[in-house]
Coordinates of C-alpha atoms and ligand atoms in Angstrom, one line a residue:
M1 CA -47.1 -56.8 -32.0
E2 CA -48.7 -54.6 -29.4
K3 CA -52.1 -55.5 -28.0
K4 CA -54.6 -53.1 -29.5
C5 CA -56.2 -50.9 -27.0
W6 CA -58.5 -47.8 -27.0
Y7 CA -56.5 -45.7 -24.7
K8 CA -53.4 -46.2 -26.8
E9 CA -55.2 -45.1 -29.9
M10 CA -56.9 -42.1 -28.4
A11 CA -55.8 -38.4 -28.2
V12 CA -57.0 -36.3 -25.4
Y13 CA -58.0 -32.6 -25.1
Q14 CA -57.5 -30.9 -21.7
I15 CA -59.9 -28.3 -20.5
W16 CA -59.2 -25.9 -17.7
C17 CA -62.8 -24.8 -17.5
R18 CA -62.5 -21.4 -15.8
S19 CA -60.8 -20.0 -18.9
F20 CA -62.3 -22.1 -21.7
C21 CA -65.7 -20.6 -22.5
D22 CA -68.2 -18.6 -20.5
G23 CA -71.8 -19.7 -21.3
N24 CA -73.8 -17.5 -18.9
G25 CA -72.0 -14.2 -19.2
D26 CA -70.6 -14.0 -15.6
G27 CA -67.0 -13.8 -17.0
I28 CA -66.1 -17.3 -15.8
G29 CA -65.7 -20.3 -18.1
D30 CA -68.3 -23.0 -17.4
L31 CA -70.0 -26.2 -18.5
W32 CA -72.6 -24.4 -20.6
G33 CA -69.6 -23.0 -22.5
V34 CA -68.1 -26.5 -22.8
L35 CA -71.4 -27.8 -24.1
S36 CA -71.5 -25.2 -26.8
K37 CA -68.0 -26.2 -27.9
L38 CA -68.4 -30.0 -28.0
D39 CA -68.5 -29.9 -31.8
Y40 CA -65.4 -27.9 -31.9
I41 CA -63.6 -30.3 -29.6
A42 CA -64.7 -33.3 -31.7
S43 CA -63.5 -31.4 -34.8
L44 CA -60.0 -31.6 -33.4
N45 CA -60.0 -35.3 -34.0
V46 CA -59.4 -36.1 -30.4
D47 CA -61.1 -39.0 -28.6
G48 CA -61.5 -37.7 -25.1
I49 CA -61.6 -34.8 -22.8
W50 CA -59.7 -34.5 -19.5
F51 CA -61.3 -31.9 -17.2
S52 CA -59.1 -30.2 -14.7
P53 CA -61.1 -30.2 -11.4
L54 CA -64.7 -29.1 -11.9
Y55 CA -65.6 -29.6 -8.2
P56 CA -66.5 -27.0 -5.6
S57 CA -63.3 -25.4 -4.4
P58 CA -62.3 -22.2 -2.5
N59 CA -59.8 -21.8 -5.4
S60 CA -56.6 -21.5 -3.3
D61 CA -55.1 -23.6 -6.1
Y62 CA -57.9 -23.1 -8.6
G63 CA -59.8 -26.3 -8.2
Y64 CA -57.0 -28.5 -6.9
D65 CA -58.3 -27.8 -3.4
I66 CA -61.5 -29.6 -3.3
S67 CA -64.3 -29.1 -0.8
D68 CA -66.8 -31.6 -2.3
Y69 CA -65.8 -34.5 -4.5
K70 CA -69.3 -35.4 -5.7
S71 CA -70.5 -32.1 -7.0
I72 CA -69.8 -29.4 -9.5
H73 CA -68.4 -25.9 -8.7
P74 CA -71.4 -23.5 -8.9
D75 CA -69.2 -21.3 -11.1
F76 CA -69.1 -24.1 -13.6
G77 CA -72.7 -25.3 -13.3
D78 CA -74.2 -28.3 -11.6
L79 CA -74.5 -32.1 -12.0
E80 CA -77.3 -31.7 -14.4
I81 CA -75.3 -29.7 -16.9
F82 CA -72.3 -31.9 -16.3
K83 CA -74.4 -34.9 -17.3
K84 CA -75.5 -33.1 -20.5
V85 CA -71.8 -32.5 -21.3
L86 CA -71.0 -36.1 -20.6
D87 CA -73.8 -37.4 -22.8
G88 CA -73.0 -34.8 -25.5
A89 CA -69.3 -35.9 -25.4
H90 CA -70.3 -39.6 -25.6
E91 CA -72.6 -38.9 -28.5
R92 CA -69.6 -37.5 -30.4
G93 CA -67.4 -40.4 -29.5
L94 CA -65.4 -38.4 -26.9
R95 CA -64.6 -40.1 -23.6
V96 CA -64.5 -38.0 -20.5
F97 CA -61.9 -38.1 -17.8
M98 CA -62.0 -36.4 -14.4
D99 CA -59.2 -35.0 -12.4
L100 CA -58.9 -37.1 -9.2
V101 CA -57.1 -35.0 -6.5
V102 CA -56.8 -37.2 -3.4
N103 CA -53.4 -36.4 -2.1
H104 CA -55.1 -33.5 -0.3
T105 CA -58.5 -31.9 0.2
S106 CA -59.4 -28.3 0.8
D107 CA -59.3 -27.1 4.4
E108 CA -62.9 -26.2 3.8
H109 CA -63.9 -29.8 3.0
P110 CA -66.3 -31.2 5.7
W111 CA -63.8 -34.0 6.6
F112 CA -61.2 -31.4 7.5
I113 CA -63.6 -29.2 9.4
E114 CA -64.6 -32.2 11.4
S115 CA -61.1 -33.4 11.9
K116 CA -60.3 -30.1 13.6
K117 CA -63.0 -30.4 16.1
G118 CA -61.1 -32.7 18.5
T119 CA -58.6 -35.5 18.6
D120 CA -61.3 -38.0 19.2
N121 CA -63.4 -36.9 16.2
P122 CA -63.8 -39.8 13.8
Y123 CA -62.3 -37.6 11.0
H124 CA -59.3 -36.6 13.0
D125 CA -57.3 -39.5 11.5
Y126 CA -58.3 -38.6 7.9
Y127 CA -55.3 -36.1 8.0
Y128 CA -51.8 -35.9 9.4
W129 CA -52.3 -34.2 12.7
R130 CA -49.3 -34.3 15.0
K131 CA -47.9 -32.6 18.1
G132 CA -45.2 -30.1 17.5
K133 CA -41.6 -30.4 18.8
G134 CA -41.7 -28.2 21.8
K135 CA -43.3 -24.8 21.6
K136 CA -43.7 -23.3 18.2
R137 CA -41.7 -26.0 16.3
P138 CA -43.5 -28.1 13.7
P139 CA -43.3 -31.9 13.9
N140 CA -40.6 -32.1 11.1
N141 CA -38.6 -29.9 8.8
W142 CA -40.5 -30.7 5.5
D143 CA -41.2 -27.8 3.1
S144 CA -44.5 -27.0 1.5
L145 CA -44.2 -26.8 -2.3
F146 CA -46.5 -23.8 -2.2
E147 CA -45.6 -21.8 0.9
G148 CA -42.8 -22.1 3.5
G149 CA -43.1 -25.0 5.9
A150 CA -45.3 -28.0 5.4
W151 CA -47.1 -27.7 8.7
E152 CA -49.8 -25.4 10.0
Y153 CA -50.5 -25.0 13.7
D154 CA -54.0 -25.2 15.1
K155 CA -54.4 -23.5 18.5
N156 CA -57.5 -25.2 19.5
L157 CA -56.1 -28.7 19.1
D158 CA -52.5 -27.7 19.9
E159 CA -51.6 -29.8 17.0
W160 CA -50.1 -29.3 13.5
Y161 CA -51.4 -30.6 10.2
L162 CA -49.4 -31.5 7.2
H163 CA -49.8 -29.7 3.8
I164 CA -47.4 -30.5 1.0
F165 CA -49.1 -27.8 -1.0
S166 CA -50.8 -24.7 0.3
K167 CA -52.1 -24.5 3.9
K168 CA -55.5 -24.6 2.4
Q169 CA -54.6 -28.1 1.0
P170 CA -54.2 -30.5 4.0
D171 CA -52.8 -33.9 3.0
L172 CA -55.1 -36.9 3.4
N173 CA -53.9 -39.8 5.5
M174 CA -54.1 -42.5 2.9
A175 CA -52.8 -45.0 5.4
N176 CA -56.2 -44.8 7.1
P177 CA -58.4 -47.5 5.4
K178 CA -61.4 -45.3 5.8
V179 CA -59.8 -42.6 3.6
R180 CA -59.2 -45.2 1.0
E181 CA -62.8 -46.3 1.1
E182 CA -63.7 -42.6 0.6
V183 CA -61.5 -42.5 -2.5
K184 CA -63.1 -45.7 -3.9
D185 CA -66.5 -44.2 -3.2
I186 CA -65.6 -41.1 -5.2
M187 CA -64.3 -43.2 -8.1
R188 CA -67.5 -45.2 -8.2
F189 CA -69.7 -42.1 -8.0
W190 CA -68.2 -40.7 -11.3
L191 CA -67.7 -44.1 -13.0
D192 CA -71.3 -45.0 -12.3
M193 CA -72.4 -41.8 -13.9
G194 CA -70.6 -42.8 -17.0
V195 CA -67.2 -41.0 -16.7
D196 CA -64.4 -43.0 -18.5
G197 CA -61.5 -42.6 -16.1
F198 CA -59.2 -40.3 -14.2
R199 CA -56.1 -38.2 -14.3
E200 CA -54.7 -38.8 -10.8
D201 CA -53.1 -35.6 -9.4
V202 CA -49.7 -36.0 -7.7
I203 CA -50.7 -39.6 -7.1
T204 CA -47.1 -40.5 -6.3
Y205 CA -47.2 -38.4 -3.1
I206 CA -50.1 -40.2 -1.4
S207 CA -48.0 -42.3 1.0
K208 CA -45.8 -40.7 3.6
A209 CA -42.9 -42.4 5.4
E210 CA -43.7 -44.1 8.7
G211 CA -43.0 -41.7 11.6
L212 CA -42.8 -38.7 9.2
P213 CA -39.0 -38.2 9.8
S214 CA -37.2 -34.9 9.4
A215 CA -34.9 -34.8 6.4
K216 CA -31.1 -34.7 7.1
V217 CA -30.3 -32.8 3.9
K218 CA -32.2 -29.6 3.2
L219 CA -33.4 -29.2 -0.4
P220 CA -34.3 -25.7 -1.6
A221 CA -38.0 -25.3 -1.0
A222 CA -38.5 -29.1 -1.2
T223 CA -37.0 -30.6 2.0
G224 CA -38.6 -33.9 2.9
M225 CA -39.6 -34.9 -0.6
Q226 CA -38.0 -38.3 -0.4
Y227 CA -40.4 -39.1 2.4
Y228 CA -43.5 -38.7 0.4
T229 CA -42.5 -39.4 -3.2
N230 CA -43.0 -42.9 -4.7
L231 CA -43.0 -44.8 -1.4
P232 CA -43.8 -48.5 -1.9
K233 CA -47.3 -48.1 -0.3
V234 CA -48.4 -45.9 -3.2
H235 CA -48.4 -49.0 -5.4
D236 CA -50.4 -51.0 -2.8
Y237 CA -53.0 -48.2 -2.6
L238 CA -53.3 -48.0 -6.3
A239 CA -53.6 -51.8 -6.6
E240 CA -56.4 -51.7 -4.1
F241 CA -58.3 -48.9 -6.0
K242 CA -57.8 -51.0 -9.2
H243 CA -58.9 -54.3 -7.8
D244 CA -61.8 -52.9 -5.8
V245 CA -63.1 -50.4 -8.3
L246 CA -61.4 -49.7 -11.6
D247 CA -61.3 -53.4 -12.8
F248 CA -65.1 -53.3 -12.8
Y249 CA -65.3 -50.6 -15.4
D250 CA -63.9 -50.1 -18.9
C251 CA -61.9 -47.1 -17.8
F252 CA -58.5 -45.5 -18.0
T253 CA -56.1 -43.9 -15.5
V254 CA -53.1 -41.6 -16.0
G255 CA -51.1 -40.7 -13.0
E256 CA -49.1 -37.5 -12.5
G257 CA -45.6 -38.1 -11.2
P258 CA -43.4 -35.1 -10.6
R259 CA -39.6 -35.8 -10.8
M260 CA -40.4 -39.2 -12.3
E261 CA -37.8 -41.5 -13.9
P262 CA -38.9 -44.3 -16.3
D263 CA -37.8 -47.2 -14.1
V264 CA -40.1 -45.9 -11.3
A265 CA -42.9 -45.2 -13.8
L266 CA -42.7 -48.8 -14.9
S267 CA -43.3 -50.0 -11.4
Y268 CA -46.8 -48.5 -11.9
V269 CA -47.5 -48.9 -15.6
R270 CA -45.7 -52.0 -16.7
E271 CA -48.0 -54.2 -18.7
G272 CA -49.1 -57.3 -16.8
K273 CA -50.8 -58.2 -13.6
D274 CA -49.0 -55.6 -11.4
K275 CA -50.0 -52.7 -13.6
V276 CA -51.9 -50.1 -11.4
L277 CA -52.0 -47.2 -13.8
D278 CA -52.3 -47.1 -17.6
M279 CA -49.7 -44.3 -18.0
M280 CA -47.7 -41.7 -16.1
I281 CA -47.3 -38.0 -16.8
N282 CA -43.7 -37.2 -16.4
F283 CA -42.0 -33.8 -16.4
S284 CA -38.5 -34.5 -17.9
H285 CA -39.1 -32.9 -21.2
M286 CA -40.5 -29.8 -19.5
E287 CA -37.0 -29.0 -18.2
A288 CA -35.3 -28.2 -21.5
D289 CA -35.3 -24.5 -20.6
C290 CA -35.3 -24.7 -16.8
F291 CA -34.2 -26.8 -13.8
I292 CA -36.8 -28.7 -11.8
T293 CA -39.2 -25.7 -11.7
D294 CA -40.1 -23.3 -14.5
F295 CA -38.7 -20.6 -12.3
I296 CA -35.1 -21.7 -12.4
Q297 CA -34.5 -20.8 -16.0
R298 CA -31.8 -21.6 -18.5
P299 CA -31.6 -21.2 -22.3
F300 CA -33.6 -23.7 -24.3
D301 CA -31.5 -26.7 -25.2
L302 CA -33.0 -29.0 -27.9
I303 CA -30.6 -31.7 -26.9
K304 CA -32.1 -31.8 -23.4
L305 CA -35.6 -32.0 -24.9
K306 CA -34.7 -34.8 -27.2
K307 CA -32.8 -36.8 -24.6
A308 CA -35.8 -36.6 -22.3
F309 CA -38.2 -37.8 -25.0
T310 CA -35.9 -40.5 -26.3
K311 CA -35.2 -41.8 -22.8
W312 CA -38.9 -42.3 -22.2
Q313 CA -39.6 -43.7 -25.7
K314 CA -37.0 -46.3 -25.2
A315 CA -37.7 -47.3 -21.7
M316 CA -41.5 -47.7 -22.3
Y317 CA -41.1 -49.6 -25.5
G318 CA -42.9 -53.0 -25.2
K319 CA -43.2 -52.5 -21.5
G320 CA -45.5 -49.6 -20.8
W321 CA -47.2 -46.7 -22.5
N322 CA -46.3 -43.0 -22.7
A323 CA -48.4 -40.0 -22.0
L324 CA -47.3 -37.3 -24.5
Y325 CA -47.7 -33.6 -23.9
M326 CA -46.2 -30.2 -24.6
E327 CA -48.5 -28.1 -22.6
N328 CA -50.9 -28.2 -19.7
H329 CA -52.3 -25.9 -17.0
D330 CA -49.0 -26.1 -15.0
H331 CA -46.6 -24.8 -17.7
P332 CA -46.1 -21.6 -19.8
R333 CA -47.1 -21.8 -23.5
V334 CA -44.7 -24.0 -25.4
I335 CA -44.2 -21.7 -28.4
S336 CA -43.0 -19.0 -26.1
R337 CA -40.6 -21.5 -24.4
Y338 CA -39.3 -23.9 -27.0
G339 CA -40.3 -22.2 -30.2
S340 CA -40.4 -18.7 -31.6
E341 CA -43.1 -16.1 -31.2
K342 CA -41.8 -14.6 -34.4
Y343 CA -42.2 -17.9 -36.3
R344 CA -45.3 -18.8 -34.3
V345 CA -47.1 -20.9 -36.8
E346 CA -44.0 -22.6 -38.2
S347 CA -42.5 -23.4 -34.8
G348 CA -46.0 -24.3 -33.5
K349 CA -46.2 -27.0 -36.2
S350 CA -42.7 -28.2 -35.7
I351 CA -43.2 -28.6 -32.0
A352 CA -46.6 -30.3 -32.6
A353 CA -45.1 -32.8 -35.1
S354 CA -42.2 -33.5 -32.8
Y355 CA -44.5 -35.0 -30.1
L356 CA -47.8 -36.0 -31.8
F357 CA -46.1 -38.6 -33.9
Q358 CA -44.2 -40.2 -31.0
R359 CA -45.3 -43.5 -29.5
G360 CA -47.8 -42.8 -26.7
T361 CA -51.2 -41.1 -26.1
P362 CA -51.0 -37.4 -27.0
F363 CA -52.6 -34.7 -24.9
V364 CA -53.4 -31.2 -26.3
Y365 CA -54.1 -28.4 -23.9
Q366 CA -56.8 -25.7 -24.7
G367 CA -55.3 -22.9 -26.8
Q368 CA -52.3 -25.0 -27.7
E369 CA -54.0 -26.0 -31.0
I370 CA -54.2 -22.3 -32.1
G371 CA -50.8 -21.4 -30.8
M372 CA -51.7 -19.2 -27.9
L373 CA -48.6 -17.4 -26.4
N374 CA -47.5 -16.4 -23.0
T375 CA -49.1 -13.3 -21.5
P376 CA -46.7 -11.2 -19.5
L377 CA -48.5 -9.3 -16.8
G378 CA -47.5 -5.8 -15.7
S379 CA -47.0 -6.5 -12.0
L380 CA -46.8 -9.4 -9.6
D381 CA -50.1 -8.5 -8.0
E382 CA -51.9 -9.3 -11.2
Y383 CA -50.9 -13.0 -11.0
K384 CA -53.5 -15.3 -9.5
D385 CA -51.6 -18.5 -9.2
I386 CA -50.4 -19.4 -5.7
M387 CA -47.3 -21.2 -7.0
T388 CA -46.2 -18.0 -8.9
H389 CA -46.4 -16.0 -5.6
N390 CA -44.5 -18.7 -3.7
N391 CA -41.7 -18.8 -6.3
A392 CA -41.6 -15.0 -6.4
R393 CA -41.3 -14.9 -2.6
I394 CA -38.4 -17.4 -2.7
A395 CA -36.7 -15.5 -5.4
R396 CA -37.0 -12.3 -3.4
S397 CA -35.6 -14.0 -0.3
L398 CA -32.6 -15.1 -2.4
G399 CA -31.9 -11.4 -3.0
L400 CA -33.4 -10.9 -6.5
G401 CA -34.9 -7.5 -7.2
K402 CA -38.5 -6.9 -7.8
S403 CA -38.2 -6.3 -11.6
T404 CA -36.1 -9.4 -12.0
V405 CA -38.6 -11.4 -10.2
L406 CA -41.4 -10.0 -12.3
K407 CA -39.5 -10.9 -15.5
L408 CA -39.1 -14.5 -14.1
A409 CA -42.9 -14.7 -13.4
Q410 CA -43.7 -13.4 -16.9
K411 CA -41.8 -16.3 -18.4
A412 CA -42.5 -19.0 -15.9
S413 CA -45.9 -18.4 -14.3
R414 CA -48.6 -21.1 -14.7
D415 CA -50.9 -18.2 -15.4
N416 CA -49.5 -18.0 -18.9
A417 CA -51.5 -21.1 -19.6
R418 CA -54.6 -19.9 -17.8
T419 CA -55.6 -16.7 -19.7
C420 CA -58.9 -16.8 -21.5
M421 CA -59.3 -19.0 -24.6
Q422 CA -59.2 -17.0 -27.8
W423 CA -62.2 -17.9 -29.8
S424 CA -62.6 -14.9 -32.2
D425 CA -61.7 -11.3 -32.7
A426 CA -64.9 -10.2 -30.9
P427 CA -64.5 -8.3 -27.6
N428 CA -62.8 -10.5 -24.9
A429 CA -61.8 -12.9 -27.7
G430 CA -65.4 -14.2 -27.7
F431 CA -64.6 -15.9 -24.4
T432 CA -67.4 -14.0 -22.5
E433 CA -70.0 -11.4 -23.1
G434 CA -69.4 -10.2 -19.5
S435 CA -66.3 -9.1 -18.0
P436 CA -63.6 -11.8 -18.0
W437 CA -62.4 -13.2 -14.6
F438 CA -58.8 -13.0 -15.9
V439 CA -56.8 -11.4 -18.7
V440 CA -57.3 -11.9 -22.4
N441 CA -54.1 -11.6 -24.3
D442 CA -54.2 -8.6 -26.6
N443 CA -53.0 -10.7 -29.5
Y444 CA -56.5 -12.3 -29.7
R445 CA -57.5 -10.2 -32.7
K446 CA -54.9 -12.1 -34.7
I447 CA -54.7 -15.4 -32.8
N448 CA -58.1 -17.0 -32.4
V449 CA -60.1 -20.1 -33.4
E450 CA -62.3 -18.3 -35.9
S451 CA -59.4 -16.9 -38.0
Q452 CA -57.9 -20.4 -38.3
Q453 CA -61.0 -22.5 -38.7
N454 CA -61.1 -22.5 -42.5
D455 CA -57.5 -21.7 -43.3
P456 CA -55.9 -25.0 -44.5
D457 CA -52.5 -23.8 -43.4
S458 CA -53.4 -22.8 -39.9
L459 CA -51.9 -24.4 -36.8
L460 CA -55.4 -25.5 -35.8
N461 CA -55.9 -27.4 -39.0
F462 CA -52.4 -28.9 -38.7
Y463 CA -53.4 -30.4 -35.3
R464 CA -56.6 -31.7 -36.8
D465 CA -54.9 -33.3 -39.8
A466 CA -52.1 -34.7 -37.7
L467 CA -54.5 -36.4 -35.3
Q468 CA -56.6 -37.7 -38.1
F469 CA -53.4 -39.1 -39.7
R470 CA -52.5 -40.8 -36.4
R471 CA -56.0 -42.4 -36.4
D472 CA -55.5 -43.7 -40.0
N473 CA -52.0 -44.9 -39.7
P474 CA -51.2 -47.6 -37.1
V475 CA -47.5 -46.9 -37.5
V476 CA -48.0 -43.7 -35.5
V477 CA -49.7 -45.5 -32.7
Y478 CA -47.9 -48.8 -32.5
G479 CA -44.6 -48.3 -34.4
D480 CA -41.2 -48.4 -32.8
Y481 CA -39.2 -45.2 -32.3
V482 CA -35.7 -44.6 -33.6
E483 CA -34.0 -41.2 -33.0
H484 CA -31.6 -39.7 -35.6
L485 CA -29.0 -36.9 -35.2
P486 CA -29.2 -36.9 -31.4
K487 CA -26.3 -34.4 -31.2
S488 CA -28.0 -31.9 -33.5
R489 CA -28.7 -28.7 -31.7
E490 CA -31.3 -27.6 -34.3
L491 CA -33.0 -30.7 -35.6
F492 CA -35.3 -33.2 -33.9
V493 CA -35.4 -36.2 -36.2
Y494 CA -37.0 -39.6 -35.6
E495 CA -38.6 -42.5 -37.4
R496 CA -41.3 -44.9 -36.6
N497 CA -41.7 -48.4 -38.1
L498 CA -44.5 -50.9 -38.2
A499 CA -45.1 -53.8 -40.5
G500 CA -43.1 -52.5 -43.4
K501 CA -44.3 -48.9 -43.0
K502 CA -42.0 -46.1 -42.0
L503 CA -42.7 -42.6 -40.9
L504 CA -39.8 -40.1 -40.8
V505 CA -40.3 -36.9 -38.8
I506 CA -37.9 -33.9 -39.3
C507 CA -38.5 -30.9 -37.1
S508 CA -36.2 -27.8 -37.0
Y509 CA -36.1 -25.9 -33.7
S510 CA -34.1 -23.1 -35.3
E511 CA -34.4 -20.0 -37.5
K512 CA -31.1 -20.9 -39.1
P513 CA -30.7 -22.8 -42.3
V514 CA -29.5 -26.3 -41.4
R515 CA -28.6 -29.0 -43.9
F516 CA -30.5 -32.2 -43.3
D517 CA -29.2 -35.4 -45.0
A518 CA -31.5 -38.4 -44.9
P519 CA -30.2 -41.2 -42.6
E520 CA -28.5 -44.2 -44.3
G521 CA -30.9 -46.4 -46.2
I522 CA -33.7 -43.9 -46.4
H523 CA -34.4 -42.3 -49.8
L524 CA -36.7 -39.3 -49.5
D525 CA -37.8 -39.5 -53.1
E526 CA -39.2 -43.0 -52.4
G527 CA -41.5 -41.7 -49.7
K528 CA -44.5 -39.5 -49.8
Q529 CA -44.3 -36.2 -47.9
V530 CA -47.4 -36.2 -45.8
F531 CA -46.8 -33.0 -43.8
G532 CA -44.8 -29.8 -44.0
N533 CA -45.0 -26.2 -43.0
Y534 CA -43.7 -24.6 -46.2
E535 CA -44.5 -24.7 -49.9
N536 CA -42.1 -26.0 -52.4
N537 CA -40.4 -28.9 -50.7
F538 CA -37.5 -29.7 -52.9
V539 CA -35.2 -32.6 -52.1
I540 CA -31.6 -32.1 -53.2
S541 CA -29.1 -35.0 -52.9
N542 CA -31.4 -36.9 -50.6
G543 CA -31.7 -34.0 -48.2
F544 CA -32.6 -30.3 -47.9
T545 CA -31.7 -27.1 -46.1
T546 CA -34.3 -26.1 -43.6
R547 CA -36.2 -22.8 -43.6
P548 CA -37.0 -21.3 -40.1
Y549 CA -38.6 -24.0 -38.0
E550 CA -39.2 -26.2 -41.0
M551 CA -41.0 -29.5 -40.4
R552 CA -41.5 -32.3 -42.8
V553 CA -43.0 -35.7 -42.3
Y554 CA -42.5 -38.5 -44.9
L555 CA -44.3 -41.8 -45.1
F556 CA -42.6 -44.8 -46.8
Ligands
LIG1 C1 -50.7 -31.0 -9.7 C2 -51.6 -30.1 -10.5 C3 -51.3 -28.7 -10.1 C4 -51.6 -28.5 -8.6 C5 -50.9 -29.5 -7.8 C6 -51.5 -29.6 -6.4 O1 -49.4 -30.8 -10.0 O2 -51.4 -30.3 -11.9 O3 -52.1 -27.8 -10.9 O4 -51.3 -27.2 -8.2 O5 -51.0 -30.8 -8.3 O6 -52.7 -30.2 -6.5
LIG2 CA1 -69.9 -18.5 -16.5

């Protein structure tokens, strides 16, 4: 039997503050807005909040380029209101997790400004400054994931600095012990204030290969990746953070690991003395309709989705713990991707049931709980996200026409997840009384919190009920995971078992009627149907024929 533990039992709500709720009427979501919505968040039956970065930032990457780690972006408020939110959350039994972005800082962070002043400046070695190869050639051939090459030249120093992301996000040199002390200092600052842990941004990138070698093989827009992804030192640095800081607090950490495989994830999260993170966010199940990035699209394939989930469920069982999610600020809305806008509520519930009842800690992203959809914008200029513009530029350079690229962006842009939260059918969806910083989807009159609040059949109330059920039934948290019908292209079916209890989850990802027959040894009429997204749930010959995106959950 699994050791009981709070972070395994919790569910987490993710807030991307700029678009969550505007409390002071300037059109930008802020912490006054969050404070006013704490009761709503608690009503979702989650146990914690993960805040995407709240710190001062020039917003080249909307908060993921930080210019001060120990303060709050003036758009969002200040430390005083943050503390109110923290206390208010704690009073409601919600833990609070901060985004820790230490692979890079903003180029406007004082450390970077100092580091540029001279090669003998004490901060120079906080970053990767190198001489170029001859005139005008960068130190190596690595690509930036956000814009062209990974190096930017500084005339004054006659040196280049490394930036895996935008040139406004210079990479920190974690090999420098002083930088690691800074990270620990930041951690202590927030933990001492009462924060309960961190989501650690691209944490698997924080060590770079000795000598920063050029890559022999070029990868499209990602050359050099192998020299900064999951190097052995990452583990050492995380162990240092853990032993020097985290072990002194009752806190939790989840790392973000792009292109992560379970065996590598286990090197960080395996239970035991070498564990350096509690869980790892992986991306495999986000590729069921695309290839590596949301921009290289292919038709949605349920088998790919199931394979990805099942691979992680099996690999982590008894060894580590999964972070479960379907949406966050980096991906388009899941109903628009894997479900059906036409059957929005039905498919929304089916998608939700297919991950909330798996083994792991579920994360729910703002707006996901009411089934917000993608928001296609009319032209590329309207997109705010730097990654969208980078991908559009690459697509154009590969010869794709403007309108094709716009269509790609409309489906794939991270901005789909960053439109304003839809609270009600009031102007601007009740997000702001001012003029919103970014678009509000026109569908807000229909899709909003208020209209779902008291409707027992709403998606919102399904999320609430499912998360309450997870709290009440240890089989959902600690049970094993057995997949059925892995070859079905329409149905995602799995069971969970713990101490004589069994949960059977059946989710259709199709409009088409599909016959479902209960697996050997399971008699549906012996169980109790605890969830469904249709009325009249007949069982005929120990099975049923699905209605569009039908979902049923049975407890035995
Ligand atoms: C992570 C964040 C993403 C950000 C990137 C660079 O992937 O989730 O939003 O752009 O790191 O910090
Ligand atoms: Ca505001």
